């Protein structure tokens, strides 16, 4: 089941004012980046983030969910109505997010 753009917009509105937030549509779902690193995404209208230690410590309720078949477990963010909470979450998890993989050079 694909996610609705309305839910993505709602999450992005909650993160408004936090510099470096961007998103990208991928196969009907949405990846959310923070300062160039993948932080999480919208999967089946659920806001999931990378399962890093800082998130485990910060989240009020820890619930693991699979974003899609064959995907790694991520953490469900269920307190999406509190903008300051969401921004605090992103600020705390950023240092633990993996760096982006270098893009492969095209061979001629």
PDB file of N, CA, C and O in Angstrom, residues 1-42:
ATOM      1  N   UNK A   1       0.849  -1.174   0.000  1.00  0.00           N
ATOM      2  CA  UNK A   1       0.000   0.000   0.000  1.00  0.00           C
ATOM      3  C   UNK A   1       0.895   1.238   0.000  1.00  0.00           C
ATOM      4  O   UNK A   1       1.806   1.369   0.801  1.00  0.00           O
ATOM      5  N   UNK A   2       0.639   2.136  -0.886  1.00  0.00           N
ATOM      6  CA  UNK A   2       1.433   3.364  -0.982  1.00  0.00           C
ATOM      7  C   UNK A   2       0.968   4.386   0.057  1.00  0.00           C
ATOM      8  O   UNK A   2      -0.164   4.364   0.516  1.00  0.00           O
ATOM      9  N   UNK A   3       1.879   5.269   0.412  1.00  0.00           N
ATOM     10  CA  UNK A   3       1.565   6.321   1.381  1.00  0.00           C
ATOM     11  C   UNK A   3       1.006   7.547   0.674  1.00  0.00           C
ATOM     12  O   UNK A   3       1.340   7.816  -0.475  1.00  0.00           O
ATOM     13  N   UNK A   4       0.202   8.289   1.397  1.00  0.00           N
ATOM     14  CA  UNK A   4      -0.367   9.512   0.850  1.00  0.00           C
ATOM     15  C   UNK A   4       0.562  10.692   1.046  1.00  0.00           C
ATOM     16  O   UNK A   4       1.224  10.818   2.077  1.00  0.00           O
ATOM     17  N   UNK A   5       0.624  11.553   0.060  1.00  0.00           N
ATOM     18  CA  UNK A   5       1.460  12.751   0.141  1.00  0.00           C
ATOM     19  C   UNK A   5       0.983  13.659   1.266  1.00  0.00           C
ATOM     20  O   UNK A   5       1.777  14.393   1.859  1.00  0.00           O
ATOM     21  N   UNK A   6      -0.288  13.594   1.612  1.00  0.00           N
ATOM     22  CA  UNK A   6      -0.823  14.426   2.688  1.00  0.00           C
ATOM     23  C   UNK A   6      -0.138  14.110   4.016  1.00  0.00           C
ATOM     24  O   UNK A   6       0.159  15.008   4.798  1.00  0.00           O
ATOM     25  N   UNK A   7       0.113  12.828   4.274  1.00  0.00           N
ATOM     26  CA  UNK A   7       0.776  12.446   5.526  1.00  0.00           C
ATOM     27  C   UNK A   7       2.224  12.926   5.531  1.00  0.00           C
ATOM     28  O   UNK A   7       2.716  13.429   6.535  1.00  0.00           O
ATOM     29  N   UNK A   8       2.905  12.786   4.398  1.00  0.00           N
ATOM     30  CA  UNK A   8       4.263  13.312   4.283  1.00  0.00           C
ATOM     31  C   UNK A   8       4.266  14.809   4.574  1.00  0.00           C
ATOM     32  O   UNK A   8       5.094  15.297   5.345  1.00  0.00           O
ATOM     33  N   UNK A   9       3.351  15.539   3.960  1.00  0.00           N
ATOM     34  CA  UNK A   9       3.270  16.989   4.168  1.00  0.00           C
ATOM     35  C   UNK A   9       3.036  17.321   5.638  1.00  0.00           C
ATOM     36  O   UNK A   9       3.594  18.287   6.160  1.00  0.00           O
ATOM     37  N   UNK A  10       2.223  16.514   6.314  1.00  0.00           N
ATOM     38  CA  UNK A  10       1.947  16.734   7.737  1.00  0.00           C
ATOM     39  C   UNK A  10       3.235  16.582   8.564  1.00  0.00           C
ATOM     40  O   UNK A  10       3.527  17.412   9.426  1.00  0.00           O
ATOM     41  N   UNK A  11       4.004  15.547   8.270  1.00  0.00           N
ATOM     42  CA  UNK A  11       5.266  15.320   8.978  1.00  0.00           C
ATOM     43  C   UNK A  11       6.249  16.442   8.678  1.00  0.00           C
ATOM     44  O   UNK A  11       6.899  16.985   9.578  1.00  0.00           O
ATOM     45  N   UNK A  12       6.361  16.816   7.407  1.00  0.00           N
ATOM     46  CA  UNK A  12       7.284  17.888   7.028  1.00  0.00           C
ATOM     47  C   UNK A  12       6.877  19.215   7.661  1.00  0.00           C
ATOM     48  O   UNK A  12       7.742  20.007   8.045  1.00  0.00           O
ATOM     49  N   UNK A  13       5.581  19.459   7.795  1.00  0.00           N
ATOM     50  CA  UNK A  13       5.121  20.667   8.482  1.00  0.00           C
ATOM     51  C   UNK A  13       5.584  20.659   9.940  1.00  0.00           C
ATOM     52  O   UNK A  13       5.963  21.682  10.484  1.00  0.00           O
ATOM     53  N   UNK A  14       5.556  19.494  10.562  1.00  0.00           N
ATOM     54  CA  UNK A  14       6.002  19.368  11.950  1.00  0.00           C
ATOM     55  C   UNK A  14       7.495  19.587  12.108  1.00  0.00           C
ATOM     56  O   UNK A  14       7.967  19.951  13.177  1.00  0.00           O
ATOM     57  N   UNK A  15       8.237  19.375  11.031  1.00  0.00           N
ATOM     58  CA  UNK A  15       9.687  19.561  11.063  1.00  0.00           C
ATOM     59  C   UNK A  15      10.102  20.930  10.514  1.00  0.00           C
ATOM     60  O   UNK A  15      11.300  21.211  10.414  1.00  0.00           O
ATOM     61  N   UNK A  16       9.109  21.745  10.184  1.00  0.00           N
ATOM     62  CA  UNK A  16       9.396  23.064   9.613  1.00  0.00           C
ATOM     63  C   UNK A  16      10.269  23.879  10.571  1.00  0.00           C
ATOM     64  O   UNK A  16      10.058  23.869  11.781  1.00  0.00           O
ATOM     65  N   UNK A  17      11.262  24.532   9.999  1.00  0.00           N
ATOM     66  CA  UNK A  17      12.181  25.324  10.788  1.00  0.00           C
ATOM     67  C   UNK A  17      13.472  24.585  11.095  1.00  0.00           C
ATOM     68  O   UNK A  17      14.450  25.192  11.510  1.00  0.00           O
ATOM     69  N   UNK A  18      13.479  23.287  10.897  1.00  0.00           N
ATOM     70  CA  UNK A  18      14.681  22.489  11.101  1.00  0.00           C
ATOM     71  C   UNK A  18      15.424  22.444   9.763  1.00  0.00           C
ATOM     72  O   UNK A  18      14.938  21.854   8.800  1.00  0.00           O
ATOM     73  N   UNK A  19      16.569  23.087   9.691  1.00  0.00           N
ATOM     74  CA  UNK A  19      17.300  23.169   8.429  1.00  0.00           C
ATOM     75  C   UNK A  19      17.852  21.814   8.018  1.00  0.00           C
ATOM     76  O   UNK A  19      18.305  21.045   8.859  1.00  0.00           O
ATOM     77  N   UNK A  20      17.800  21.543   6.720  1.00  0.00           N
ATOM     78  CA  UNK A  20      18.385  20.321   6.187  1.00  0.00           C
ATOM     79  C   UNK A  20      17.414  19.178   6.013  1.00  0.00           C
ATOM     80  O   UNK A  20      17.822  18.060   5.720  1.00  0.00           O
ATOM     81  N   UNK A  21      16.114  19.435   6.164  1.00  0.00           N
ATOM     82  CA  UNK A  21      15.108  18.386   5.959  1.00  0.00           C
ATOM     83  C   UNK A  21      14.719  18.353   4.483  1.00  0.00           C
ATOM     84  O   UNK A  21      14.453  19.386   3.879  1.00  0.00           O
ATOM     85  N   UNK A  22      14.712  17.160   3.914  1.00  0.00           N
ATOM     86  CA  UNK A  22      14.244  16.987   2.541  1.00  0.00           C
ATOM     87  C   UNK A  22      13.606  15.608   2.433  1.00  0.00           C
ATOM     88  O   UNK A  22      13.732  14.775   3.329  1.00  0.00           O
ATOM     89  N   UNK A  23      12.919  15.386   1.331  1.00  0.00           N
ATOM     90  CA  UNK A  23      12.273  14.082   1.127  1.00  0.00           C
ATOM     91  C   UNK A  23      12.355  13.709  -0.345  1.00  0.00           C
ATOM     92  O   UNK A  23      12.585  14.554  -1.208  1.00  0.00           O
ATOM     93  N   UNK A  24      12.155  12.426  -0.588  1.00  0.00           N
ATOM     94  CA  UNK A  24      12.192  11.915  -1.949  1.00  0.00           C
ATOM     95  C   UNK A  24      11.197  10.764  -2.061  1.00  0.00           C
ATOM     96  O   UNK A  24      11.173   9.880  -1.198  1.00  0.00           O
ATOM     97  N   UNK A  25      10.413  10.789  -3.107  1.00  0.00           N
ATOM     98  CA  UNK A  25       9.471   9.693  -3.331  1.00  0.00           C
ATOM     99  C   UNK A  25      10.226   8.503  -3.917  1.00  0.00           C
ATOM    100  O   UNK A  25      11.088   8.657  -4.782  1.00  0.00           O
ATOM    101  N   UNK A  26       9.889   7.319  -3.401  1.00  0.00           N
ATOM    102  CA  UNK A  26      10.507   6.110  -3.906  1.00  0.00           C
ATOM    103  C   UNK A  26       9.502   4.965  -3.832  1.00  0.00           C
ATOM    104  O   UNK A  26       9.098   4.561  -2.742  1.00  0.00           O
ATOM    105  N   UNK A  27       9.071   4.502  -4.971  1.00  0.00           N
ATOM    106  CA  UNK A  27       8.148   3.374  -5.094  1.00  0.00           C
ATOM    107  C   UNK A  27       6.877   3.556  -4.262  1.00  0.00           C
ATOM    108  O   UNK A  27       6.453   2.652  -3.546  1.00  0.00           O
ATOM    109  N   UNK A  28       6.298   4.751  -4.313  1.00  0.00           N
ATOM    110  CA  UNK A  28       5.048   5.004  -3.613  1.00  0.00           C
ATOM    111  C   UNK A  28       5.201   5.348  -2.147  1.00  0.00           C
ATOM    112  O   UNK A  28       4.218   5.584  -1.453  1.00  0.00           O
ATOM    113  N   UNK A  29       6.421   5.344  -1.654  1.00  0.00           N
ATOM    114  CA  UNK A  29       6.695   5.710  -0.274  1.00  0.00           C
ATOM    115  C   UNK A  29       7.609   6.934  -0.290  1.00  0.00           C
ATOM    116  O   UNK A  29       7.987   7.417  -1.350  1.00  0.00           O
ATOM    117  N   UNK A  30       7.988   7.447   0.881  1.00  0.00           N
ATOM    118  CA  UNK A  30       8.791   8.661   0.948  1.00  0.00           C
ATOM    119  C   UNK A  30       9.952   8.481   1.911  1.00  0.00           C
ATOM    120  O   UNK A  30       9.755   8.075   3.053  1.00  0.00           O
ATOM    121  N   UNK A  31      11.152   8.805   1.442  1.00  0.00           N
ATOM    122  CA  UNK A  31      12.345   8.781   2.270  1.00  0.00           C
ATOM    123  C   UNK A  31      12.541  10.196   2.814  1.00  0.00           C
ATOM    124  O   UNK A  31      12.414  11.176   2.073  1.00  0.00           O
ATOM    125  N   UNK A  32      12.873  10.312   4.096  1.00  0.00           N
ATOM    126  CA  UNK A  32      13.115  11.619   4.707  1.00  0.00           C
ATOM    127  C   UNK A  32      14.589  11.710   5.080  1.00  0.00           C
ATOM    128  O   UNK A  32      15.135  10.817   5.729  1.00  0.00           O
ATOM    129  N   UNK A  33      15.216  12.788   4.627  1.00  0.00           N
ATOM    130  CA  UNK A  33      16.634  13.039   4.861  1.00  0.00           C
ATOM    131  C   UNK A  33      16.796  14.193   5.839  1.00  0.00           C
ATOM    132  O   UNK A  33      16.000  15.120   5.852  1.00  0.00           O
ATOM    133  N   UNK A  34      17.864  14.120   6.623  1.00  0.00           N
ATOM    134  CA  UNK A  34      18.237  15.228   7.494  1.00  0.00           C
ATOM    135  C   UNK A  34      19.711  15.507   7.268  1.00  0.00           C
ATOM    136  O   UNK A  34      20.558  14.642   7.513  1.00  0.00           O
ATOM    137  N   UNK A  35      19.995  16.668   6.746  1.00  0.00           N
ATOM    138  CA  UNK A  35      21.363  17.089   6.424  1.00  0.00           C
ATOM    139  C   UNK A  35      22.068  16.056   5.553  1.00  0.00           C
ATOM    140  O   UNK A  35      23.224  15.716   5.757  1.00  0.00           O
ATOM    141  N   UNK A  36      21.345  15.537   4.574  1.00  0.00           N
ATOM    142  CA  UNK A  36      21.913  14.606   3.608  1.00  0.00           C
ATOM    143  C   UNK A  36      21.942  13.150   4.016  1.00  0.00           C
ATOM    144  O   UNK A  36      22.312  12.285   3.228  1.00  0.00           O
ATOM    145  N   UNK A  37      21.552  12.845   5.242  1.00  0.00           N
ATOM    146  CA  UNK A  37      21.534  11.456   5.714  1.00  0.00           C
ATOM    147  C   UNK A  37      20.096  10.949   5.773  1.00  0.00           C
ATOM    148  O   UNK A  37      19.191  11.691   6.129  1.00  0.00           O
ATOM    149  N   UNK A  38      19.906   9.668   5.463  1.00  0.00           N
ATOM    150  CA  UNK A  38      18.577   9.073   5.576  1.00  0.00           C
ATOM    151  C   UNK A  38      18.236   8.946   7.061  1.00  0.00           C
ATOM    152  O   UNK A  38      18.944   8.275   7.820  1.00  0.00           O
ATOM    153  N   UNK A  39      17.147   9.595   7.456  1.00  0.00           N
ATOM    154  CA  UNK A  39      16.708   9.545   8.851  1.00  0.00           C
ATOM    155  C   UNK A  39      15.555   8.571   9.025  1.00  0.00           C
ATOM    156  O   UNK A  39      15.411   7.937  10.063  1.00  0.00           O
ATOM    157  N   UNK A  40      14.723   8.454   8.013  1.00  0.00           N
ATOM    158  CA  UNK A  40      13.557   7.594   8.099  1.00  0.00           C
ATOM    159  C   UNK A  40      12.700   7.758   6.871  1.00  0.00           C
ATOM    160  O   UNK A  40      13.190   8.094   5.798  1.00  0.00           O
ATOM    161  N   UNK A  41      11.406   7.552   7.060  1.00  0.00           N
ATOM    162  CA  UNK A  41      10.508   7.693   5.926  1.00  0.00           C
ATOM    163  C   UNK A  41       9.067   7.438   6.299  1.00  0.00           C
ATOM    164  O   UNK A  41       8.733   7.115   7.439  1.00  0.00           O
ATOM    165  N   UNK A  42       8.232   7.607   5.295  1.00  0.00           N
ATOM    166  CA  UNK A  42       6.804   7.338   5.416  1.00  0.00           C
ATOM    167  C   UNK A  42       6.537   6.050   4.647  1.00  0.00           C
ATOM    168  O   UNK A  42       6.781   5.989   3.438  1.00  0.00           O
TER     169      UNK A  42
END
